[in-house]
């Protein structure tokens, strides 16, 4: 059991859900959250957690001197911090290169220097996309074929992790997860954007023809899978995390509209995302059979309802980011 872990990006959406998960389920583990609090980071996400078990360090993963100060004494790094939004990466790739590639490199070097176990949080997007009628899903053997500046920066980071394992013997694992939903997700992302639009009296916006498929997983299931890999995964291996949640965007939007009491057609079609990946689909067999992991949230509609309720109850949390996010989308014609 790791006693003392660093969670980078622990004030973002998935990282903060993981910190909550560890604080609740593994009280023997101390968490140091390292986060730069970019536009996507929010200290409120980890508010109220026990101060003797969750410590916050404000800083950048690219800062090697800071890493020299905080990494020694920890037994694992779980690396969530990243620029995470595809549309932003298309508008301006630079921060993606810095945080996702250079940041991963700095962390790997610190892990090597202080002999610390390292887990890389990655995405199914490194595998590119599938045709809608393809009977295959992504497996750990699928070739890397990223499409966007975001996914290619994540793919580059994964390659560095593999090289640091093979060349230096660093104790690494990688997980590639599908699309997460749940509380604390930034309002730029698909589900929170549409829910908060409806709460604000703005019509939801659907890209292209709405038939792109994403493989949805509740963020708590992502956390339990990462914990399983961190504690029981085989060193040097890659595990794919998914919960059989394939759905197209139009269906998800229809679900949201129905739950929120809106007519089925109360949304706008907007400009498609350039290079928009058609479909993601994860085969989680390795994770399930090797590590005995199972998702808890298998009913998407009920998870979605809880998520909608969370945004309805937590306007104070999302309100500060809403206007600027929509202004950015408006400029992009989306
Ligand atoms: P997010 O944008 O909500 O949060 C990212 C966090 O990282 C923020 O708190 C931000 O302040 C921090 N951060 C960014 N750059 C940093 C830097 N240079 N130094 C320190 N902190 C920095 O992202 P998310 O959606 O929670 O994604 C977290 C991780 O999970 C990412 O690595 C992403 O690629 C991966 N992932 C996300 C999904 C998804 O559906 N959102 C799916 C699979 C994998
Ligand atoms: O307003 C919108 N309308 C719309 O139709 C937005 C914001 C998105 N979309 C579409 C684009 C995608 O097909 O919805 C789908 C989901 O979009 P995002 O929430 O931007 O997610 P995606 O691009 O699929 O990437 C997400 O999952 C994989 C995360 O943001 C990544 O960090 C993760 O790696």
Tab-separated table of C-alpha atoms and ligand atoms in Angstrom:
chain	number	residue	atom	x	y	z
A	1	UNK	CA	0.000	0.000	0.000
A	2	UNK	CA	1.442	3.402	-0.895
A	3	UNK	CA	1.664	5.517	2.263
A	4	UNK	CA	2.549	8.869	0.804
A	5	UNK	CA	1.554	9.801	-2.746
A	6	UNK	CA	1.762	12.896	-4.924
A	7	UNK	CA	-1.319	13.553	-7.049
A	8	UNK	CA	-0.569	16.102	-9.763
A	9	UNK	CA	-3.599	17.984	-11.085
A	10	UNK	CA	-5.493	17.120	-7.894
A	11	UNK	CA	-7.535	20.343	-8.141
A	12	UNK	CA	-8.914	19.469	-11.589
A	13	UNK	CA	-11.945	17.359	-12.410
A	14	UNK	CA	-10.667	13.761	-12.353
A	15	UNK	CA	-7.678	14.389	-10.085
A	16	UNK	CA	-9.848	15.918	-7.345
A	17	UNK	CA	-12.330	13.046	-7.598
A	18	UNK	CA	-9.371	10.680	-7.095
A	19	UNK	CA	-8.216	12.657	-4.039
A	20	UNK	CA	-11.741	12.382	-2.574
A	21	UNK	CA	-11.736	8.659	-3.386
A	22	UNK	CA	-8.415	8.049	-1.598
A	23	UNK	CA	-9.369	10.198	1.415
A	24	UNK	CA	-12.620	8.255	1.774
A	25	UNK	CA	-11.494	4.692	1.014
A	26	UNK	CA	-7.801	4.612	1.964
A	27	UNK	CA	-7.306	6.720	5.088
A	28	UNK	CA	-3.867	5.156	5.628
A	29	UNK	CA	-2.553	6.981	2.540
A	30	UNK	CA	-1.379	10.609	2.716
A	31	UNK	CA	-1.903	12.688	-0.438
A	32	UNK	CA	0.177	15.672	-1.532
A	33	UNK	CA	-1.731	17.519	-4.247
A	34	UNK	CA	0.534	19.393	-6.672
A	35	UNK	CA	-1.448	21.760	-8.879
A	36	UNK	CA	-0.695	25.006	-10.729
A	37	UNK	CA	-4.351	26.151	-10.468
A	38	UNK	CA	-4.679	26.983	-14.147
A	39	UNK	CA	-8.073	28.144	-15.438
A	40	UNK	CA	-9.176	24.471	-15.001
A	41	UNK	CA	-7.924	24.028	-11.436
A	42	UNK	CA	-10.044	24.990	-8.457
A	43	UNK	CA	-8.924	24.691	-4.845
A	44	UNK	CA	-12.609	24.407	-3.864
A	45	UNK	CA	-12.562	20.895	-5.373
A	46	UNK	CA	-10.576	19.533	-2.422
A	47	UNK	CA	-12.025	21.777	0.275
A	48	UNK	CA	-13.132	20.079	3.485
A	49	UNK	CA	-10.863	17.033	3.164
A	50	UNK	CA	-8.897	16.146	6.336
A	51	UNK	CA	-5.848	18.448	6.530
A	52	UNK	CA	-3.672	15.767	8.179
A	53	UNK	CA	-4.148	13.488	5.152
A	54	UNK	CA	-4.474	15.858	2.197
A	55	UNK	CA	-1.873	18.585	1.725
A	56	UNK	CA	-1.881	21.164	-1.076
A	57	UNK	CA	1.223	22.467	-2.851
A	58	UNK	CA	0.659	25.266	-5.362
A	59	UNK	CA	3.139	24.765	-8.186
A	60	UNK	CA	3.920	23.734	-11.728
A	61	UNK	CA	4.982	20.231	-12.762
A	62	UNK	CA	7.509	21.825	-15.161
A	63	UNK	CA	9.375	23.326	-12.172
A	64	UNK	CA	12.297	20.910	-11.572
A	65	UNK	CA	13.525	22.785	-8.467
A	66	UNK	CA	10.112	22.480	-6.838
A	67	UNK	CA	10.002	18.767	-7.684
A	68	UNK	CA	13.399	18.352	-5.983
A	69	UNK	CA	11.822	19.776	-2.846
A	70	UNK	CA	8.597	17.797	-2.767
A	71	UNK	CA	9.198	14.417	-4.440
A	72	UNK	CA	11.696	12.936	-1.920
A	73	UNK	CA	9.873	11.042	0.834
A	74	UNK	CA	6.941	10.057	-1.378
A	75	UNK	CA	6.483	6.505	-2.576
A	76	UNK	CA	4.386	7.178	-5.686
A	77	UNK	CA	3.423	9.897	-8.174
A	78	UNK	CA	-0.008	9.672	-9.809
A	79	UNK	CA	0.131	12.091	-12.708
A	80	UNK	CA	-3.198	13.691	-13.693
A	81	UNK	CA	-2.076	17.289	-14.374
A	82	UNK	CA	-2.558	18.264	-17.997
A	83	UNK	CA	-4.145	20.672	-20.381
A	84	UNK	CA	-7.190	18.521	-21.112
A	85	UNK	CA	-9.522	20.182	-23.620
A	86	UNK	CA	-9.366	19.334	-27.329
A	87	UNK	CA	-10.983	22.579	-28.515
A	88	UNK	CA	-8.422	24.635	-26.579
A	89	UNK	CA	-5.593	22.597	-28.104
A	90	UNK	CA	-6.866	23.428	-31.588
A	91	UNK	CA	-7.032	27.162	-30.796
A	92	UNK	CA	-3.601	27.241	-29.078
A	93	UNK	CA	-1.419	24.102	-28.835
A	94	UNK	CA	1.512	25.690	-26.937
A	95	UNK	CA	0.368	25.057	-23.322
A	96	UNK	CA	-0.352	21.437	-24.275
A	97	UNK	CA	3.231	20.921	-25.394
A	98	UNK	CA	4.539	22.502	-22.192
A	99	UNK	CA	2.324	20.904	-19.563
A	100	UNK	CA	1.617	17.559	-21.177
A	101	UNK	CA	5.003	16.741	-22.713
A	102	UNK	CA	7.610	18.837	-20.864
A	103	UNK	CA	5.681	18.453	-17.576
A	104	UNK	CA	5.630	14.656	-17.901
A	105	UNK	CA	9.344	14.658	-18.729
A	106	UNK	CA	10.139	16.670	-15.563
A	107	UNK	CA	8.080	14.335	-13.387
A	108	UNK	CA	9.705	11.248	-14.908
A	109	UNK	CA	13.142	12.694	-14.206
A	110	UNK	CA	12.188	13.448	-10.592
A	111	UNK	CA	10.734	9.937	-10.188
A	112	UNK	CA	13.979	8.490	-11.564
A	113	UNK	CA	16.185	10.640	-9.348
A	114	UNK	CA	14.324	9.708	-6.158
A	115	UNK	CA	13.317	6.156	-7.182
A	116	UNK	CA	9.588	6.739	-6.908
A	117	UNK	CA	6.820	4.558	-8.420
A	118	UNK	CA	5.058	6.439	-11.244
A	119	UNK	CA	1.551	6.125	-12.676
A	120	UNK	CA	0.598	7.982	-15.856
A	121	UNK	CA	-3.030	9.003	-16.373
A	122	UNK	CA	-3.724	8.935	-20.077
A	123	UNK	CA	-6.627	8.834	-22.469
A	124	UNK	CA	-8.186	6.518	-25.051
A	125	UNK	CA	-7.721	9.379	-27.535
A	126	UNK	CA	-4.092	8.325	-28.108
A	127	UNK	CA	-5.520	5.442	-30.190
A	128	UNK	CA	-7.256	7.791	-32.645
A	129	UNK	CA	-10.802	6.931	-33.612
A	130	UNK	CA	-12.883	4.004	-34.867
A	131	UNK	CA	-15.529	3.865	-37.577
A	132	UNK	CA	-19.097	3.758	-36.228
A	133	UNK	CA	-19.596	0.235	-37.614
A	134	UNK	CA	-16.193	-1.177	-36.600
A	135	UNK	CA	-16.694	-4.291	-34.471
A	136	UNK	CA	-13.341	-3.703	-32.712
A	137	UNK	CA	-12.657	-1.704	-29.569
A	138	UNK	CA	-9.308	-0.278	-28.383
A	139	UNK	CA	-7.024	-2.746	-26.585
A	140	UNK	CA	-3.584	-2.211	-25.023
A	141	UNK	CA	-2.146	-3.524	-28.304
A	142	UNK	CA	-3.902	-0.923	-30.510
A	143	UNK	CA	-1.443	1.345	-32.369
A	144	UNK	CA	-1.091	4.979	-31.273
A	145	UNK	CA	-2.795	7.178	-33.876
A	146	UNK	CA	-3.686	10.495	-32.174
A	147	UNK	CA	-5.622	13.157	-34.109
A	148	UNK	CA	-5.561	16.459	-32.200
A	149	UNK	CA	-2.821	18.578	-30.628
A	150	UNK	CA	-4.230	17.452	-27.235
A	151	UNK	CA	-4.219	13.728	-27.971
A	152	UNK	CA	-0.840	13.845	-29.688
A	153	UNK	CA	0.649	15.601	-26.643
A	154	UNK	CA	-0.792	12.848	-24.401
A	155	UNK	CA	0.539	10.187	-26.787
A	156	UNK	CA	3.991	11.806	-26.652
A	157	UNK	CA	3.877	11.768	-22.855
A	158	UNK	CA	2.950	8.058	-22.823
A	159	UNK	CA	5.904	7.323	-25.109
A	160	UNK	CA	8.251	9.056	-22.660
A	161	UNK	CA	6.830	6.928	-19.826
A	162	UNK	CA	7.421	3.718	-21.810
A	163	UNK	CA	10.982	4.805	-22.618
A	164	UNK	CA	11.778	5.694	-18.977
A	165	UNK	CA	10.600	2.247	-17.948
A	166	UNK	CA	12.560	0.365	-20.585
A	167	UNK	CA	15.736	2.448	-20.491
A	168	UNK	CA	16.018	3.386	-16.825
A	169	UNK	CA	13.895	0.668	-15.225
A	170	UNK	CA	11.539	3.249	-13.716
A	171	UNK	CA	8.594	1.538	-12.006
A	172	UNK	CA	5.802	2.801	-14.226
A	173	UNK	CA	2.246	1.932	-15.238
A	174	UNK	CA	-0.043	3.731	-17.693
A	175	UNK	CA	-3.836	3.825	-17.820
A	176	UNK	CA	-5.823	5.041	-20.822
A	177	UNK	CA	-9.367	5.915	-19.839
A	178	UNK	CA	-12.459	6.849	-21.825
A	179	UNK	CA	-14.660	9.955	-21.366
A	180	UNK	CA	-15.421	10.735	-17.714
A	181	UNK	CA	-18.533	12.365	-16.298
A	182	UNK	CA	-19.440	13.383	-12.759
A	183	UNK	CA	-19.068	16.321	-10.348
A	184	UNK	CA	-16.363	19.044	-10.606
A	185	UNK	CA	-16.010	18.811	-14.415
A	186	UNK	CA	-15.208	22.165	-16.027
A	187	UNK	CA	-18.103	23.835	-17.890
A	188	UNK	CA	-16.109	23.767	-21.143
A	189	UNK	CA	-16.705	19.983	-21.449
A	190	UNK	CA	-19.716	18.483	-23.243
A	191	UNK	CA	-22.042	17.378	-20.418
A	192	UNK	CA	-21.454	20.286	-17.970
A	193	UNK	CA	-21.641	22.787	-20.834
A	194	UNK	CA	-25.073	21.612	-21.942
A	195	UNK	CA	-26.442	21.257	-18.393
A	196	UNK	CA	-25.300	24.725	-17.333
A	197	UNK	CA	-26.508	26.213	-20.629
A	198	UNK	CA	-29.990	24.886	-19.917
A	199	UNK	CA	-29.825	26.184	-16.327
A	200	UNK	CA	-28.860	29.584	-17.821
A	201	UNK	CA	-31.588	29.605	-20.485
A	202	UNK	CA	-29.037	29.149	-23.320
A	203	UNK	CA	-29.666	26.468	-25.959
A	204	UNK	CA	-27.228	23.493	-25.873
A	205	UNK	CA	-24.762	23.267	-28.769
A	206	UNK	CA	-24.111	20.096	-30.731
A	207	UNK	CA	-21.081	19.760	-33.047
A	208	UNK	CA	-21.326	18.358	-36.588
A	209	UNK	CA	-24.101	15.792	-37.010
A	210	UNK	CA	-24.091	14.677	-33.353
A	211	UNK	CA	-23.344	11.063	-34.247
A	212	UNK	CA	-19.837	10.956	-32.753
A	213	UNK	CA	-19.624	8.246	-30.109
A	214	UNK	CA	-17.936	8.553	-26.713
A	215	UNK	CA	-17.526	5.701	-24.198
A	216	UNK	CA	-18.753	7.236	-20.915
A	217	UNK	CA	-17.491	6.230	-17.467
A	218	UNK	CA	-18.304	7.727	-14.072
A	219	UNK	CA	-15.254	9.416	-12.587
A	220	UNK	CA	-15.542	7.369	-9.360
A	221	UNK	CA	-15.088	4.196	-11.422
A	222	UNK	CA	-12.024	5.762	-13.043
A	223	UNK	CA	-10.636	6.404	-9.523
A	224	UNK	CA	-11.191	2.838	-8.309
A	225	UNK	CA	-9.496	1.519	-11.455
A	226	UNK	CA	-6.464	3.785	-10.976
A	227	UNK	CA	-6.172	2.659	-7.344
A	228	UNK	CA	-6.270	-0.991	-8.467
A	229	UNK	CA	-3.523	-0.373	-11.042
A	230	UNK	CA	-1.391	1.647	-8.609
A	231	UNK	CA	-1.534	-1.061	-5.951
A	232	UNK	CA	-1.805	-4.297	-7.965
A	233	UNK	CA	-0.857	-3.480	-11.580
A	234	UNK	CA	2.159	-5.099	-13.191
A	235	UNK	CA	5.094	-2.720	-13.590
A	236	UNK	CA	5.719	-1.611	-17.195
A	237	UNK	CA	2.147	-2.427	-18.248
A	238	UNK	CA	-0.664	-0.435	-19.837
A	239	UNK	CA	-4.279	-0.883	-18.695
A	240	UNK	CA	-7.328	0.446	-20.529
A	241	UNK	CA	-10.168	1.766	-18.354
A	242	UNK	CA	-13.725	1.752	-19.648
A	243	UNK	CA	-17.202	0.698	-18.526
A	244	UNK	CA	-19.036	-0.294	-21.725
A	245	UNK	CA	-20.643	3.152	-21.949
A	246	UNK	CA	-20.753	3.849	-25.708
A	247	UNK	CA	-23.312	6.505	-26.679
A	248	UNK	CA	-23.515	9.113	-29.401
A	249	UNK	CA	-23.595	12.806	-28.508
A	250	UNK	CA	-27.133	13.289	-29.800
A	251	UNK	CA	-28.438	10.534	-27.499
A	252	UNK	CA	-26.606	12.000	-24.497
A	253	UNK	CA	-28.029	15.440	-25.269
A	254	UNK	CA	-31.534	13.979	-25.610
A	255	UNK	CA	-31.091	12.342	-22.176
A	256	UNK	CA	-30.026	15.689	-20.667
A	257	UNK	CA	-32.944	17.551	-22.288
A	258	UNK	CA	-35.432	14.939	-21.074
A	259	UNK	CA	-34.130	14.894	-17.483
A	260	UNK	CA	-34.206	18.724	-17.435
A	261	UNK	CA	-37.764	18.894	-18.787
A	262	UNK	CA	-36.867	20.430	-22.180
A	263	UNK	CA	-38.243	19.573	-25.651
A	264	UNK	CA	-36.123	17.098	-27.627
A	265	UNK	CA	-35.196	19.672	-30.281
A	266	UNK	CA	-34.327	22.561	-27.935
A	267	UNK	CA	-30.681	22.817	-29.032
A	268	UNK	CA	-28.536	24.373	-31.813
A	269	UNK	CA	-26.333	22.610	-34.348
A	270	UNK	CA	-22.948	24.380	-34.473
A	271	UNK	CA	-19.707	24.196	-36.436
A	272	UNK	CA	-17.959	20.817	-36.163
A	273	UNK	CA	-14.640	20.421	-34.353
A	274	UNK	CA	-11.787	20.245	-36.934
A	275	UNK	CA	-10.474	16.658	-37.136
A	276	UNK	CA	-13.320	15.529	-34.814
A	277	UNK	CA	-12.734	11.901	-33.741
A	278	UNK	CA	-15.666	9.742	-34.785
A	279	UNK	CA	-15.817	7.058	-32.105
A	280	UNK	CA	-13.926	5.845	-29.032
A	281	UNK	CA	-14.539	2.406	-27.505
A	282	UNK	CA	-12.533	0.646	-24.794
A	283	UNK	CA	-12.089	-3.070	-24.234
A	284	UNK	CA	-11.435	-3.253	-20.461
A	285	UNK	CA	-10.891	-7.047	-20.366
A	286	UNK	CA	-7.276	-6.889	-19.155
A	287	UNK	CA	-8.135	-4.633	-16.200
A	288	UNK	CA	-11.145	-6.736	-15.245
A	289	UNK	CA	-9.555	-10.168	-15.524
A	290	UNK	CA	-6.047	-9.367	-14.224
A	291	UNK	CA	-6.951	-6.990	-11.415
A	292	UNK	CA	-10.573	-7.995	-10.735
A	293	UNK	CA	-11.810	-4.399	-11.258
A	294	UNK	CA	-15.512	-3.755	-11.854
A	295	UNK	CA	-17.353	-0.472	-12.401
A	296	UNK	CA	-19.993	0.504	-9.817
A	297	UNK	CA	-21.918	3.044	-11.914
A	298	UNK	CA	-23.283	0.836	-14.675
A	299	UNK	CA	-26.535	2.755	-15.220
A	300	UNK	CA	-25.566	5.821	-17.289
A	301	UNK	CA	-28.977	7.517	-16.959
A	302	UNK	CA	-28.905	7.420	-13.184
A	303	UNK	CA	-25.269	8.674	-13.082
A	304	UNK	CA	-26.236	11.448	-15.491
A	305	UNK	CA	-29.210	12.428	-13.324
A	306	UNK	CA	-26.974	12.683	-10.237
A	307	UNK	CA	-24.499	14.785	-12.236
A	308	UNK	CA	-27.248	17.136	-13.453
A	309	UNK	CA	-28.426	17.456	-9.842
A	310	UNK	CA	-24.887	18.288	-8.717
A	311	UNK	CA	-24.628	21.181	-11.234
A	312	UNK	CA	-28.114	22.348	-10.262
A	313	UNK	CA	-27.100	22.413	-6.575
A	314	UNK	CA	-23.639	23.921	-7.089
A	315	UNK	CA	-24.105	27.041	-9.189
A	316	UNK	CA	-21.584	28.880	-6.965
A	317	UNK	CA	-18.952	26.425	-8.129
A	318	UNK	CA	-19.463	26.750	-11.907
A	319	UNK	CA	-20.785	30.306	-12.234
A	320	UNK	CA	-17.347	32.067	-12.162
A	321	UNK	CA	-16.136	30.135	-15.251
A	322	UNK	CA	-19.320	30.158	-17.308
A	323	UNK	CA	-19.358	33.539	-19.102
A	324	UNK	CA	-15.698	33.403	-20.190
A	325	UNK	CA	-16.111	29.833	-21.453
A	326	UNK	CA	-19.143	30.711	-23.563
A	327	UNK	CA	-17.416	33.861	-24.888
A	328	UNK	CA	-14.509	31.680	-26.067
A	329	UNK	CA	-16.892	29.254	-27.794
A	330	UNK	CA	-18.777	32.103	-29.439
A	331	UNK	CA	-15.555	33.387	-30.991
A	332	UNK	CA	-14.950	29.890	-32.418
A	333	UNK	CA	-18.464	29.690	-33.875
A	334	UNK	CA	-19.377	26.945	-31.421
B	1	LIG	P1	-8.823	19.259	-15.919
B	1	LIG	O1	-8.498	20.189	-17.022
B	1	LIG	O2	-10.160	19.314	-15.274
B	1	LIG	O3	-7.740	19.396	-14.742
B	1	LIG	C1	-6.376	19.519	-14.989
B	1	LIG	C2	-5.689	19.947	-13.688
B	1	LIG	O4	-4.268	19.985	-13.917
B	1	LIG	C3	-6.099	21.348	-13.209
B	1	LIG	O5	-6.309	21.332	-11.809
B	1	LIG	C4	-4.897	22.219	-13.571
B	1	LIG	O6	-4.737	23.340	-12.697
B	1	LIG	C5	-3.755	21.220	-13.437
B	1	LIG	N1	-2.591	21.570	-14.266
B	1	LIG	C6	-2.583	21.799	-15.621
B	1	LIG	N2	-1.333	22.084	-16.030
B	1	LIG	C7	-0.536	22.010	-14.934
B	1	LIG	C8	0.854	22.178	-14.706
B	1	LIG	N3	1.689	22.512	-15.714
B	1	LIG	N4	1.337	22.006	-13.442
B	1	LIG	C9	0.514	21.679	-12.424
B	1	LIG	N5	-0.812	21.521	-12.570
B	1	LIG	C10	-1.333	21.681	-13.812
B	1	LIG	O7	-8.534	17.793	-16.510
B	1	LIG	P2	-9.299	16.418	-16.270
B	1	LIG	O8	-10.413	16.301	-17.226
B	1	LIG	O9	-9.514	16.244	-14.836
B	1	LIG	O10	-8.162	15.400	-16.764
B	1	LIG	C11	-7.170	14.938	-15.849
B	1	LIG	C12	-6.271	13.943	-16.546
B	1	LIG	O11	-7.057	12.842	-17.015
B	1	LIG	C13	-5.562	14.486	-17.782
B	1	LIG	O12	-4.264	13.944	-17.806
B	1	LIG	C14	-6.389	13.971	-18.951
B	1	LIG	O13	-5.601	13.831	-20.094
B	1	LIG	C15	-6.832	12.638	-18.401
B	1	LIG	N6	-8.087	12.097	-18.963
B	1	LIG	C16	-9.227	12.847	-18.948
B	1	LIG	C17	-10.422	12.287	-19.402
B	1	LIG	C18	-11.716	13.076	-19.362
B	1	LIG	O14	-12.749	12.548	-19.769
B	1	LIG	N7	-11.741	14.305	-18.881
B	1	LIG	C19	-10.433	10.984	-19.890
B	1	LIG	C20	-9.240	10.241	-19.904
B	1	LIG	C21	-8.081	10.813	-19.421
B	2	LIG	O1	-20.419	21.941	-26.879
B	2	LIG	C1	-20.029	20.840	-27.276
B	2	LIG	N1	-20.743	20.167	-28.211
B	2	LIG	C2	-20.385	18.944	-28.690
B	2	LIG	O2	-21.076	18.372	-29.550
B	2	LIG	C3	-18.825	20.226	-26.744
B	2	LIG	C4	-17.996	20.942	-25.706
B	2	LIG	C5	-18.479	18.981	-27.225
B	2	LIG	N2	-19.218	18.352	-28.166
B	2	LIG	C6	-18.840	16.997	-28.605
B	2	LIG	C7	-17.402	16.794	-28.982
B	2	LIG	C8	-17.143	15.345	-28.569
B	2	LIG	O3	-17.576	14.468	-29.616
B	2	LIG	O4	-19.050	16.145	-27.460
B	2	LIG	C9	-18.054	15.138	-27.366
B	2	LIG	C10	-17.335	15.257	-26.035
B	2	LIG	O5	-16.571	16.446	-26.072
B	2	LIG	P1	-15.570	16.885	-24.869
B	2	LIG	O6	-16.334	16.946	-23.600
B	2	LIG	O7	-14.819	18.066	-25.323
B	2	LIG	O8	-14.654	15.576	-24.751
B	2	LIG	P2	-13.634	14.835	-25.761
B	2	LIG	O9	-13.132	15.730	-26.807
B	2	LIG	O10	-14.291	13.552	-26.167
B	2	LIG	O11	-12.409	14.537	-24.746
B	2	LIG	C11	-12.657	14.116	-23.383
B	2	LIG	O12	-12.451	12.733	-23.227
B	2	LIG	C12	-11.140	12.253	-23.363
B	2	LIG	C13	-11.740	14.875	-22.413
B	2	LIG	O13	-11.957	16.275	-22.569
B	2	LIG	C14	-10.299	14.517	-22.627
B	2	LIG	O14	-9.495	15.146	-21.660
B	2	LIG	C15	-10.153	13.028	-22.501
B	2	LIG	O15	-8.845	12.646	-22.808
